[in-house]
mmCIF file of C-alpha atoms in Angstrom:
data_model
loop_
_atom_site.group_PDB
_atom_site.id
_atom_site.type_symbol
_atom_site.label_atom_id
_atom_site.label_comp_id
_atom_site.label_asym_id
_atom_site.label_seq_id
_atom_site.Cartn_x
_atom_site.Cartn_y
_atom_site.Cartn_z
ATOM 1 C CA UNK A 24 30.982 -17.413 -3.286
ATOM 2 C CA UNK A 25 32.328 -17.630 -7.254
ATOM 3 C CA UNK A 26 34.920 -20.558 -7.354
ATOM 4 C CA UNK A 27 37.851 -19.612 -8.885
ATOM 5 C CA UNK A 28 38.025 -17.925 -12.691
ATOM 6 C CA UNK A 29 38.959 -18.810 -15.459
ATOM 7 C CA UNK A 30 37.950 -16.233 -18.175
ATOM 8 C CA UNK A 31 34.120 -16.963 -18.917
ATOM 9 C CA UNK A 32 32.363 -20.489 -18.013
ATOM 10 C CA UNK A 33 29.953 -21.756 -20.732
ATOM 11 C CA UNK A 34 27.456 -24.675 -20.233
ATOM 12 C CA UNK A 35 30.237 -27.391 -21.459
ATOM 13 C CA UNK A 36 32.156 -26.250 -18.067
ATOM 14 C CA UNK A 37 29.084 -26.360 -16.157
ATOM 15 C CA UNK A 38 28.007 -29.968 -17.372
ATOM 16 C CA UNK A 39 31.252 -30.951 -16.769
ATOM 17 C CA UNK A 40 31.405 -30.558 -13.231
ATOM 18 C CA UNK A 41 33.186 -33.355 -11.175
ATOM 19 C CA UNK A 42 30.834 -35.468 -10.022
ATOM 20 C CA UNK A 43 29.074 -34.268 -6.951
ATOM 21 C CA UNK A 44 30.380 -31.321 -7.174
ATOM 22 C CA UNK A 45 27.126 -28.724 -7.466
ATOM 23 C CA UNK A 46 27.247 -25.454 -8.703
ATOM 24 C CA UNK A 47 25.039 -22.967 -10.764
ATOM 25 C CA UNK A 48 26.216 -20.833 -13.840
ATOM 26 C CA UNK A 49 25.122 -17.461 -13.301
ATOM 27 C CA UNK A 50 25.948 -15.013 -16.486
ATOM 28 C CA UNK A 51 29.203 -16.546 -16.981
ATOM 29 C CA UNK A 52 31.020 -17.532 -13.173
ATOM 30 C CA UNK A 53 30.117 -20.924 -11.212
ATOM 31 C CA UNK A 54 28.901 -20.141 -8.107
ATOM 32 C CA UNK A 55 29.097 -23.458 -5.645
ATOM 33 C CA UNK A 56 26.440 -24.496 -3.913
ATOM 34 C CA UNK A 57 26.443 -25.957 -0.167
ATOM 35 C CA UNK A 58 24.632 -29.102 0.593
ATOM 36 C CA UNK A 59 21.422 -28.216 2.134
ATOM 37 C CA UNK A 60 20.509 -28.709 6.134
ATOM 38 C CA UNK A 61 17.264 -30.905 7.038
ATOM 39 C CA UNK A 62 14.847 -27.731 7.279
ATOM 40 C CA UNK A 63 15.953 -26.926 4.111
ATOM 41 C CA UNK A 64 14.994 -30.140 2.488
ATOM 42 C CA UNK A 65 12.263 -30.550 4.715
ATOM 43 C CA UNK A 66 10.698 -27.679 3.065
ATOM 44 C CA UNK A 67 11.467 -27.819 -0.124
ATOM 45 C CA UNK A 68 9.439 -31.775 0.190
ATOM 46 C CA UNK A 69 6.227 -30.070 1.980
ATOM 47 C CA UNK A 70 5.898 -27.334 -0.552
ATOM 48 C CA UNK A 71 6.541 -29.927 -3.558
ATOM 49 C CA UNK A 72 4.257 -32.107 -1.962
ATOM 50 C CA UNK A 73 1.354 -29.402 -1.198
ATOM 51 C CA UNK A 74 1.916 -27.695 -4.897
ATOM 52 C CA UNK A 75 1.768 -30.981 -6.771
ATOM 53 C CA UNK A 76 -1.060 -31.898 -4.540
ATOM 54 C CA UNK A 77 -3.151 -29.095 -5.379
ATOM 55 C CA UNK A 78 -2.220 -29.557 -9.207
ATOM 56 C CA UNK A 79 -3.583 -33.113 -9.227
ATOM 57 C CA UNK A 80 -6.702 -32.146 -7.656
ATOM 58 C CA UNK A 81 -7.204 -29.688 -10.139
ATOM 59 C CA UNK A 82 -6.016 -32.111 -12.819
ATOM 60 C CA UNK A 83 -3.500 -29.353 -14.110
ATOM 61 C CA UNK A 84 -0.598 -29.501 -16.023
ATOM 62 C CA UNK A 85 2.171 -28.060 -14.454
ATOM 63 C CA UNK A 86 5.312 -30.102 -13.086
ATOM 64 C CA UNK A 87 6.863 -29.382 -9.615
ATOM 65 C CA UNK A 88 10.532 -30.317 -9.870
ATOM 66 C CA UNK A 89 13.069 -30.167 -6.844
ATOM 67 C CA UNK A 90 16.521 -29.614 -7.063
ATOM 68 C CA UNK A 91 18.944 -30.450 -8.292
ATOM 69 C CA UNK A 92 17.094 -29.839 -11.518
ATOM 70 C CA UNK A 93 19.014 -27.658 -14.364
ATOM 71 C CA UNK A 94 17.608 -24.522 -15.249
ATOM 72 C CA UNK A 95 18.961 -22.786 -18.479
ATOM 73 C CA UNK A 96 16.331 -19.090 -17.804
ATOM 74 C CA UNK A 97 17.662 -17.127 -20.744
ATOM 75 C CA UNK A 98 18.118 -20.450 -23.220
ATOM 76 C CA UNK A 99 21.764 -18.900 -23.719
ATOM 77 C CA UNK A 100 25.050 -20.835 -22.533
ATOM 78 C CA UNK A 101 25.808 -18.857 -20.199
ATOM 79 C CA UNK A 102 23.428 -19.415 -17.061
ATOM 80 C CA UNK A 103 21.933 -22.721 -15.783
ATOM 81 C CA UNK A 104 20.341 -22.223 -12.225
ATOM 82 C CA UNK A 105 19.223 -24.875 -10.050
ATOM 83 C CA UNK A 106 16.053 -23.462 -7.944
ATOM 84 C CA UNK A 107 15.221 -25.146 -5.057
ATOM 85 C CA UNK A 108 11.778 -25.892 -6.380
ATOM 86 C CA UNK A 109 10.502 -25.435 -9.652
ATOM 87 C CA UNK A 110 7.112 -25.448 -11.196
ATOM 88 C CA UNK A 111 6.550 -25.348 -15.235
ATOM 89 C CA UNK A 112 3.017 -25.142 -17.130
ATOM 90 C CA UNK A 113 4.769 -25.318 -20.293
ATOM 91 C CA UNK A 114 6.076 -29.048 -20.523
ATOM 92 C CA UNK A 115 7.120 -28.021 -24.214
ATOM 93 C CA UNK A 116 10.052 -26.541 -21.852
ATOM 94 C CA UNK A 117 11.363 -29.684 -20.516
ATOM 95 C CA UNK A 118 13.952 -31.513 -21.829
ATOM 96 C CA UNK A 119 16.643 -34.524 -20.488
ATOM 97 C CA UNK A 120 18.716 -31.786 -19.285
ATOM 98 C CA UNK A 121 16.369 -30.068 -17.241
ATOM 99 C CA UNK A 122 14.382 -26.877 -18.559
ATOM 100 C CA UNK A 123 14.341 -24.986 -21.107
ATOM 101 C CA UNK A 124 13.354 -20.897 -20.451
ATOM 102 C CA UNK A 125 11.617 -19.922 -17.610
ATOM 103 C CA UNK A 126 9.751 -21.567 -14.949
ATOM 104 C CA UNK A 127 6.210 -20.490 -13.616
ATOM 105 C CA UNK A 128 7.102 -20.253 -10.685
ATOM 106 C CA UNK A 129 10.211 -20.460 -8.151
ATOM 107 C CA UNK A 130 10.947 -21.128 -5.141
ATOM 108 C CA UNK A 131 14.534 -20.798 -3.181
ATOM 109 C CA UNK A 132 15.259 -21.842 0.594
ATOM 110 C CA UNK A 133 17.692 -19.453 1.716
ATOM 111 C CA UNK A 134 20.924 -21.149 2.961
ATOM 112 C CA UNK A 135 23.437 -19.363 5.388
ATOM 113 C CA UNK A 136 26.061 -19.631 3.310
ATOM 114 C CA UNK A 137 25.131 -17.362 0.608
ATOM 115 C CA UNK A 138 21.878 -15.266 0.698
ATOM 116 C CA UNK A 139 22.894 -13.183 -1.612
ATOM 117 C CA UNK A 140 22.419 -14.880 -4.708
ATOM 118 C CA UNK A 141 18.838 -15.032 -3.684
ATOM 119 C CA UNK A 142 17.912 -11.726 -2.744
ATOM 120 C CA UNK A 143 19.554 -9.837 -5.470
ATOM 121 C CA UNK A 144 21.037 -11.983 -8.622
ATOM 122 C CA UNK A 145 18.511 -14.641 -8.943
ATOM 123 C CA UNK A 146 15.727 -12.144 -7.962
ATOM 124 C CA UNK A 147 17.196 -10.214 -11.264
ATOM 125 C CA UNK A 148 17.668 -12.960 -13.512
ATOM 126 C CA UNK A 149 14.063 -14.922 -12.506
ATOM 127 C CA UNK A 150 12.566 -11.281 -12.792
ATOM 128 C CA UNK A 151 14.304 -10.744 -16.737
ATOM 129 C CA UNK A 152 13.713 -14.489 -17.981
ATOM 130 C CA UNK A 153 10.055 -14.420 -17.345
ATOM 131 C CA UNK A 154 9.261 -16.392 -14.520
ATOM 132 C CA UNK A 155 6.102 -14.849 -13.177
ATOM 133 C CA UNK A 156 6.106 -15.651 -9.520
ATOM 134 C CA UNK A 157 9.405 -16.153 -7.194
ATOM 135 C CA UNK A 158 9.507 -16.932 -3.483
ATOM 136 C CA UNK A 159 12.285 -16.646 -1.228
ATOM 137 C CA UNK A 160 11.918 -18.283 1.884
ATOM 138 C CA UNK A 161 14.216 -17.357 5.145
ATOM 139 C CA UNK A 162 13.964 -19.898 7.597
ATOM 140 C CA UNK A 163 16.556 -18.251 10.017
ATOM 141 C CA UNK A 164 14.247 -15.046 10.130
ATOM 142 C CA UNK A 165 10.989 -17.057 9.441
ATOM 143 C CA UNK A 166 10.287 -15.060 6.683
ATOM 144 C CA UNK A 167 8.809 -14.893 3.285
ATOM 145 C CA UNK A 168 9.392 -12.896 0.615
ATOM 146 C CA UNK A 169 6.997 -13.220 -2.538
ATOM 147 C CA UNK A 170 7.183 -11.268 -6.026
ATOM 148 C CA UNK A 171 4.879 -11.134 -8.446
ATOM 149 C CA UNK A 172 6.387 -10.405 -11.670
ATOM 150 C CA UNK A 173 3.615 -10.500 -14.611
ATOM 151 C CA UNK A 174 0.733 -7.740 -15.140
ATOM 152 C CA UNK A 175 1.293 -5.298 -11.905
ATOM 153 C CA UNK A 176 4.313 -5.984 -10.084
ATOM 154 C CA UNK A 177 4.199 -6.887 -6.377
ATOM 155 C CA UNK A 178 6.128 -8.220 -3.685
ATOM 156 C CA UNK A 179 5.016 -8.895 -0.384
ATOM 157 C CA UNK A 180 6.513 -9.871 3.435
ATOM 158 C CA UNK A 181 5.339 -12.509 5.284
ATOM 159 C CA UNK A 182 5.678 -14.359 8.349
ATOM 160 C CA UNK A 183 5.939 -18.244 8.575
ATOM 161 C CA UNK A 184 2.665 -18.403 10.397
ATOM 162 C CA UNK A 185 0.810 -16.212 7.303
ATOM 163 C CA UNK A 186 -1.619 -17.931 5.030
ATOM 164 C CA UNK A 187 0.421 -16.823 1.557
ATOM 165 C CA UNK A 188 -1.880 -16.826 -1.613
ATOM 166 C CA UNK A 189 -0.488 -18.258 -4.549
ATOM 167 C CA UNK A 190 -0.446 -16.210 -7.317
ATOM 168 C CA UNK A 191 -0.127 -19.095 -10.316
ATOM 169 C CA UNK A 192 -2.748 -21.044 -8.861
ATOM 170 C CA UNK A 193 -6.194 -19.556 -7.792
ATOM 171 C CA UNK A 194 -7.386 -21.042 -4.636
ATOM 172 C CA UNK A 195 -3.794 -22.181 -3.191
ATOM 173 C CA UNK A 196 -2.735 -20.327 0.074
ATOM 174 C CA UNK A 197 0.387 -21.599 1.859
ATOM 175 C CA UNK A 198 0.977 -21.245 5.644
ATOM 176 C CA UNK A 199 4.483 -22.381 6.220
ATOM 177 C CA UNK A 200 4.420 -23.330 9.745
ATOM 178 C CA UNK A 201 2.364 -26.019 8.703
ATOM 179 C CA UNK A 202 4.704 -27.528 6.585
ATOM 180 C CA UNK A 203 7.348 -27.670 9.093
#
């Protein structure tokens, strides 16, 4: 749910955030964020652990970042998202603030409280910035939902007990009940 308006938030509102206080900035409104339940953080450890895993062993490049870790997808000061896991192959991209453009890849944990923001205006903006793969993982329907957003679109449905190929990384398949 937005908090309250004021005409149009900028970055300086969104880094200026009472402390604790979490929130992204989404074209312009602050949308607060919940703190997350166990299985939430639970999963968002196993796949960061199993993607940076599979990175070391094939002595790649890329970074797998968990929240909270600042986002800014369309370098404008408008939006700064804060994916529940993010992994960059460009490290030209990071910064002390968090990253610069768009991630590789991205992963969100749905959370009760608002499921919206994942299906529809994150799916949007992670399609538009660039990212080329984006996950969305329900574990009240124990369900996954991946898109594929570079050369031929694709998006895909699949159960928690589904061996999920990775698009970003040839040779990674992820079976979510065994993370849990």
């Amino acid at each position: 749910m937005p908090l309250p308006q004021k005409q149009l938030y900028t970055s300086e509102d969104y880094w200026n955030l009472p402390e604790g206080q979490r929130a992204e900035l989404i074209d312009g409104q602050l949308y607060a964020m919940a703190p997350p339940s166990f299985i939430h953080q639970k999963l968002v450890q196993q796949f960061g652990r199993m993607i940076g895993n599979h990175i070391a062993d094939k002595k790649g490049d890329c970074e797998v970042v968990p929240a909270p870790f600042a986002v800014n997808l369309d370098a404008n000061d408008q939006t700064w998202v804060e994916p529940d896991l993010s992994v960059i192959c460009d490290r030209n991209k990071l910064s002390d603030r968090g990253c610069e453009g768009a991630p590789d890849w991205i992963i969100e944990i749905v959370s009760p409280g608002n499921p919206k923001n994942d299906y529809t205006v994150k799916l949007f903006k992670y399609r538009t910035a660039g990212v080329r793969e984006y996950w969305i993982v329900n574990p009240m329907k124990k369900v996954v939902l991946t898109y594929i957003f570079e050369g031929i679109e694709d998006v895909n449905i699949y159960s928690f007990d589904d061996e999920m190929p990775v698009y970003v990384f040839d040779g990674l398949t992820i079976k979510v009940s065994d993370l849990l």
